Coordinates of C-alpha atoms and ligand atoms in Angstrom, one line a residue:
M196 CA -24.3 11.0 29.6
I197 CA -20.8 9.7 29.6
Y198 CA -20.5 6.2 28.1
T199 CA -17.7 4.1 28.5
L200 CA -17.1 0.9 26.4
T201 CA -15.3 -2.3 27.9
L202 CA -15.7 -5.1 25.5
N203 CA -14.3 -7.7 27.3
P204 CA -14.7 -6.9 31.1
S205 CA -13.3 -9.2 33.8
I206 CA -13.1 -10.4 37.2
D207 CA -9.5 -9.6 38.4
Y208 CA -8.6 -12.3 41.1
V209 CA -5.5 -11.3 42.8
V210 CA -3.8 -13.9 45.0
R211 CA -0.8 -13.2 47.3
L212 CA 1.5 -15.8 48.3
D213 CA 5.1 -15.7 50.0
S214 CA 6.2 -17.8 47.1
L215 CA 5.1 -19.6 43.9
V216 CA 6.2 -22.9 43.3
C217 CA 5.0 -24.8 40.2
G218 CA 3.9 -28.2 40.1
I219 CA 2.8 -28.2 43.9
T220 CA -0.2 -27.0 45.7
N221 CA 0.2 -23.3 46.5
R222 CA -1.7 -21.8 49.7
T223 CA -2.7 -17.9 49.4
T224 CA -2.1 -15.5 52.2
A225 CA -4.6 -13.1 51.1
E226 CA -6.9 -12.7 48.3
E227 CA -9.0 -9.9 46.6
H228 CA -11.0 -9.4 43.5
Y229 CA -11.7 -6.2 41.5
I230 CA -14.0 -5.6 38.5
G231 CA -11.4 -5.1 35.5
G232 CA -11.5 -3.4 32.2
K233 CA -10.1 -0.1 31.2
G234 CA -13.6 1.6 30.3
I235 CA -15.1 0.3 33.9
N236 CA -12.0 2.0 35.6
V237 CA -12.9 5.3 33.8
S238 CA -16.6 4.6 35.1
C239 CA -15.5 3.8 38.6
I240 CA -13.5 7.0 38.8
L241 CA -16.0 9.0 37.3
A242 CA -18.3 7.8 40.1
Q243 CA -15.9 8.6 42.8
L244 CA -16.2 12.0 41.5
D245 CA -20.1 12.1 41.5
I246 CA -20.1 11.8 37.9
K247 CA -22.9 9.6 36.3
S248 CA -21.6 7.1 33.6
T249 CA -23.2 4.0 31.9
V250 CA -20.8 1.0 30.9
L251 CA -21.5 -0.6 27.6
G252 CA -19.9 -4.1 26.4
F253 CA -20.6 -7.8 26.6
T254 CA -21.2 -9.9 29.8
A255 CA -22.0 -13.6 30.0
G256 CA -22.7 -16.3 32.8
F257 CA -22.2 -15.9 36.6
T258 CA -19.2 -13.8 36.1
G259 CA -21.0 -11.5 34.3
D260 CA -23.9 -11.4 36.6
A261 CA -21.2 -10.5 39.3
I262 CA -19.8 -7.5 37.2
E263 CA -23.1 -6.0 36.8
K264 CA -24.2 -6.3 40.5
G265 CA -20.6 -5.0 41.4
L266 CA -20.8 -1.9 39.3
C267 CA -24.7 -1.3 40.3
E268 CA -23.5 -1.5 43.7
Q269 CA -21.2 1.6 43.0
G270 CA -23.9 3.4 41.5
I271 CA -22.8 2.6 37.9
R272 CA -25.4 2.4 35.1
T273 CA -24.7 -0.7 33.0
D274 CA -26.3 -1.2 29.6
F275 CA -24.5 -4.5 28.5
I276 CA -25.2 -7.0 25.7
R277 CA -25.5 -10.4 27.3
L278 CA -24.0 -13.3 25.2
N279 CA -25.7 -16.4 24.8
E280 CA -22.5 -18.8 25.6
G281 CA -19.5 -18.7 28.2
I282 CA -18.7 -16.5 30.9
S283 CA -17.0 -13.0 31.3
R284 CA -13.3 -13.8 32.0
I285 CA -11.5 -14.2 35.3
N286 CA -8.0 -12.7 35.3
I287 CA -5.7 -14.4 37.8
K288 CA -2.8 -12.1 39.1
I289 CA -0.4 -13.9 41.5
K290 CA 1.8 -11.7 43.6
A291 CA 4.6 -13.8 45.1
D292 CA 8.2 -12.9 44.7
D293 CA 7.4 -11.9 41.3
E294 CA 4.2 -10.7 39.6
T295 CA 2.4 -13.2 37.3
E296 CA -0.7 -12.6 35.4
I297 CA -2.9 -15.0 33.4
N298 CA -5.3 -13.2 31.2
S299 CA -8.3 -15.3 29.8
Q300 CA -9.6 -14.7 26.3
G301 CA -13.0 -14.2 27.2
P302 CA -16.3 -15.4 25.7
H303 CA -17.1 -15.8 21.8
I304 CA -18.8 -12.7 20.6
S305 CA -20.9 -13.5 17.2
D306 CA -21.4 -11.0 14.6
E307 CA -25.1 -10.7 15.3
E308 CA -24.1 -10.0 18.9
L309 CA -21.3 -7.2 17.9
D310 CA -24.3 -5.9 15.7
K311 CA -26.5 -5.6 18.8
L312 CA -23.8 -3.3 20.3
I313 CA -23.1 -1.2 17.3
E314 CA -26.7 -0.7 17.1
K315 CA -27.1 0.2 20.8
T316 CA -24.2 3.2 20.4
A317 CA -26.7 4.6 18.0
M318 CA -28.5 6.2 20.9
I319 CA -25.5 8.1 21.8
G320 CA -26.1 11.8 20.6
L321 CA -25.3 15.6 21.0
G322 CA -23.6 16.5 23.9
D323 CA -22.7 12.9 25.1
T324 CA -19.0 11.4 25.8
I325 CA -18.0 7.8 24.6
V326 CA -14.7 6.8 26.1
I327 CA -13.1 3.8 24.2
A328 CA -10.3 2.0 26.0
G329 CA -8.3 -1.0 26.0
S330 CA -7.6 -3.6 23.4
I331 CA -10.4 -5.9 21.6
P332 CA -10.8 -9.5 22.1
K333 CA -9.8 -12.0 19.5
T334 CA -13.2 -12.6 18.5
V335 CA -14.3 -9.3 17.1
P336 CA -12.8 -7.5 14.0
D337 CA -10.0 -5.1 14.2
D338 CA -12.3 -2.2 12.8
T339 CA -14.8 -2.6 15.6
Y340 CA -14.0 0.9 16.9
E341 CA -13.8 2.4 13.7
R342 CA -17.5 1.2 13.0
I343 CA -18.8 2.6 16.4
L344 CA -17.1 6.1 15.7
K345 CA -18.3 6.2 12.0
G346 CA -22.0 5.6 13.3
L347 CA -21.4 8.6 15.7
E348 CA -19.9 10.9 12.9
G349 CA -21.5 14.2 12.8
K350 CA -23.7 13.6 15.9
G351 CA -21.7 16.0 18.1
V352 CA -20.3 13.1 20.3
R353 CA -17.2 13.8 22.2
I354 CA -14.9 11.0 21.7
V355 CA -12.1 9.9 24.0
V356 CA -9.8 7.2 23.3
D357 CA -7.1 5.4 25.1
A358 CA -5.9 2.6 22.9
T359 CA -2.5 1.5 21.3
K360 CA -0.9 1.1 17.7
N361 CA -3.4 0.8 14.7
L362 CA -6.3 0.8 17.1
L363 CA -5.6 4.4 18.1
L364 CA -4.3 5.3 14.9
N365 CA -7.4 4.2 12.9
C366 CA -9.6 6.2 15.3
L367 CA -7.8 9.5 14.9
R368 CA -9.9 10.7 11.6
Y369 CA -12.7 10.9 14.0
K370 CA -11.1 13.9 15.6
P371 CA -11.1 12.7 19.3
F372 CA -11.3 15.1 21.8
L373 CA -8.6 13.3 24.1
I374 CA -6.1 10.5 23.6
K375 CA -3.7 9.5 26.4
P376 CA -0.6 7.6 25.0
N377 CA 1.8 6.7 27.6
R378 CA 5.8 6.9 26.7
Q379 CA 5.8 3.7 25.4
E380 CA 2.8 3.7 23.5
L381 CA 4.0 6.7 21.8
S382 CA 7.4 5.3 20.9
E383 CA 5.3 2.3 19.4
L384 CA 3.0 4.3 17.2
F385 CA 6.0 6.0 15.5
D386 CA 8.5 2.9 15.8
A387 CA 10.7 5.4 17.5
E388 CA 12.7 5.5 20.7
V389 CA 10.9 8.4 22.6
T390 CA 13.3 9.5 25.5
N391 CA 13.1 13.2 25.7
E392 CA 10.7 16.0 25.7
I393 CA 11.5 17.2 22.4
Q394 CA 10.7 13.9 20.7
T395 CA 7.4 13.5 22.9
E396 CA 6.3 16.9 21.6
K397 CA 7.1 16.0 17.8
Y398 CA 5.0 13.0 17.9
A399 CA 2.3 14.1 20.1
R400 CA 2.1 17.1 17.5
E401 CA 1.8 14.5 14.8
L402 CA -1.0 12.8 16.4
M403 CA -2.9 16.4 16.5
K404 CA -2.0 16.9 12.7
M405 CA -3.7 13.3 12.4
G406 CA -7.1 14.6 14.1
A407 CA -6.3 14.4 17.8
R408 CA -7.7 17.6 19.4
N409 CA -6.0 17.2 23.0
V410 CA -3.0 14.6 23.5
I411 CA -1.8 13.9 27.2
V412 CA 1.2 12.0 27.3
S413 CA 1.6 10.1 30.4
L414 CA 5.1 9.4 32.1
G415 CA 4.1 7.4 35.0
K416 CA 5.7 8.5 38.0
E417 CA 7.5 11.4 36.3
G418 CA 3.8 12.9 35.5
A419 CA 2.3 13.9 32.2
V420 CA 2.4 16.6 29.5
L421 CA -0.6 18.0 27.9
F422 CA -0.5 19.2 24.3
A423 CA -3.8 21.3 24.2
E424 CA -6.0 22.3 21.3
N425 CA -5.9 25.8 22.6
G426 CA -2.0 25.7 21.5
K427 CA -0.7 25.7 25.0
T428 CA 1.5 23.0 26.6
Y429 CA 0.8 22.0 30.4
H430 CA 3.1 20.0 32.6
S431 CA 2.1 18.0 35.5
G432 CA 4.4 16.2 38.2
T433 CA 3.6 13.8 41.1
V434 CA 3.4 13.6 44.7
K435 CA 6.2 12.0 46.6
E436 CA 4.7 8.8 48.1
K437 CA 5.1 4.8 47.6
A438 CA 3.4 3.5 44.5
I439 CA 1.4 0.4 45.6
N440 CA -0.2 -0.6 42.4
T441 CA 0.3 1.7 39.1
V442 CA -2.4 -0.6 37.0
G443 CA -5.2 1.7 36.1
S444 CA -3.6 4.9 36.9
G445 CA -3.9 5.9 33.2
D446 CA -7.5 5.1 33.0
S447 CA -7.9 7.1 36.3
M448 CA -5.9 10.0 34.6
V449 CA -8.5 9.9 31.8
A450 CA -11.6 10.0 34.2
G451 CA -10.1 13.1 36.2
F452 CA -9.3 14.9 33.0
I453 CA -12.9 14.4 31.7
A454 CA -14.5 15.5 35.0
G455 CA -12.1 18.4 35.6
Y456 CA -12.8 19.9 32.0
D457 CA -16.5 19.5 32.3
Q458 CA -16.5 21.2 35.8
T459 CA -14.3 24.2 34.6
G460 CA -13.7 24.0 30.9
D461 CA -10.0 24.5 31.9
Y462 CA -7.3 22.3 30.5
G463 CA -5.0 23.2 33.2
Y464 CA -7.4 22.2 36.0
A465 CA -8.3 19.0 33.9
L466 CA -4.9 18.1 33.8
K467 CA -4.6 18.6 37.5
L468 CA -7.6 16.6 38.6
G469 CA -6.4 13.9 36.1
T470 CA -3.1 14.0 37.7
A471 CA -4.8 13.8 41.1
C472 CA -6.8 10.6 40.3
G473 CA -3.8 8.8 38.5
N474 CA -1.6 9.5 41.6
A475 CA -4.5 8.4 44.0
T476 CA -4.8 5.0 42.0
A477 CA -0.8 4.6 42.1
F478 CA -0.9 4.9 45.9
L479 CA -3.8 2.4 46.6
P480 CA -4.4 -1.0 46.3
G481 CA -7.3 -0.8 44.1
L482 CA -8.5 2.3 42.3
A483 CA -8.4 6.0 43.6
T484 CA -11.0 6.8 46.0
R485 CA -12.6 10.0 46.3
E486 CA -11.0 10.7 49.8
K487 CA -7.6 10.1 48.5
I488 CA -8.1 12.1 45.3
E489 CA -9.0 15.1 47.2
E490 CA -6.0 14.6 49.4
I491 CA -3.8 14.4 46.5
L492 CA -5.4 17.5 44.9
K493 CA -4.5 19.6 47.7
K494 CA -0.9 18.5 47.6
L495 CA -0.5 19.3 44.0
S496 CA 1.4 22.5 43.4
F497 CA 0.8 23.5 39.8
Ligands
ATP74 N1 4.5 5.4 40.7 C1 3.6 6.6 40.5 N2 3.8 7.5 41.4 C2 2.9 8.6 41.1 N3 1.8 8.6 40.0 C3 2.1 7.9 39.2 C4 2.7 6.5 39.1 N4 2.4 5.9 38.0 C5 1.3 6.6 37.5 N5 1.1 7.7 38.3 C6 0.1 8.9 37.8 O1 -0.5 8.3 36.8 C7 -0.7 8.8 35.6 C8 -0.8 7.9 34.5 O2 0.2 6.9 34.7 P1 1.0 6.1 33.7 O3 1.7 7.0 32.6 O4 1.7 4.7 34.2 O5 -0.3 5.4 32.9 P2 -0.5 4.0 31.9 O6 0.8 3.6 31.7 O7 -1.3 4.7 30.9 O8 -1.4 3.2 32.9 P3 -2.4 2.2 32.8 O9 -2.9 2.1 31.2 O10 -2.0 0.9 33.5 O11 -3.8 2.7 33.4 C9 0.8 9.6 35.8 O12 0.8 10.6 34.7 C10 0.7 9.8 37.0 O13 0.1 11.3 37.3
MG75 MG1 -2.7 3.0 29.6

């Protein structure tokens, strides 16, 4: 089973307006809502590819119910810890002349509730995968990811981490199968300007020395580079089409890579399917659909 972790899931409420004026009542021209969270995005793409996964994390209140129901409708298993107080957050995305986001903090998570999550992850075992993605809410300690991974040490669990700065660095000793920094995240990790391919390779290989088995550095519309544990380097480009919304492209790429590797054991194909998923998300208003992924896959020439 593939488990994805989303500590602070959300309802993303997208409102569209011609223009936004502060201090008056504005009226929307359209509105949409999505279930948000990086781990959840990975599960949604896996579902499009007919791969089962279970979403772990915390939910609370009526928005928590909506998140669980929405995932269930997509055929995605959930095994959340229900929090006693508060509601799962609603993040507001205002699309007018500019894009403005208001992201909420989310409900309080007590030490006992966090312990329950750690206990739950103990069921993950040999042959399973855990995808740890995104930042952690303010109310849980910074070492939460490490605590989870420590509990899984030596159990034969495949680990995928898509996080930034120290959250990622501190996971490397657990030998993750895959990490996927984008170029900016790679720069931040080493406090350096990563602008060309030589630097990209240098720092990606540094992360491998620190424990990462495979590193994808994603480069937005320029594609991605995979430094694989078999010693080879793989490049991927993108399809020429207008990007509508690139949020979640990285998460989609992670899901596609996992799926492609599971289907074939081939790193080149895994990167190709990851690329198709990342592109498909960029070209649609929400996340990639199976139909769009298949369309892009046919167009990718590598
Ligand atoms: N504008 C775009 N056009 C085509 N493909 C794109 C575009 N943006 C992203 N992609 C695809 O998605 C992949 C991942 O994108 P990106 O590097 O932006 O990830 P990211 O910054 O981690 O995104 P996020 O964290 O928001 O999910 C790219 O390698 C590419 O294949
Ligand atoms: Mg990302």
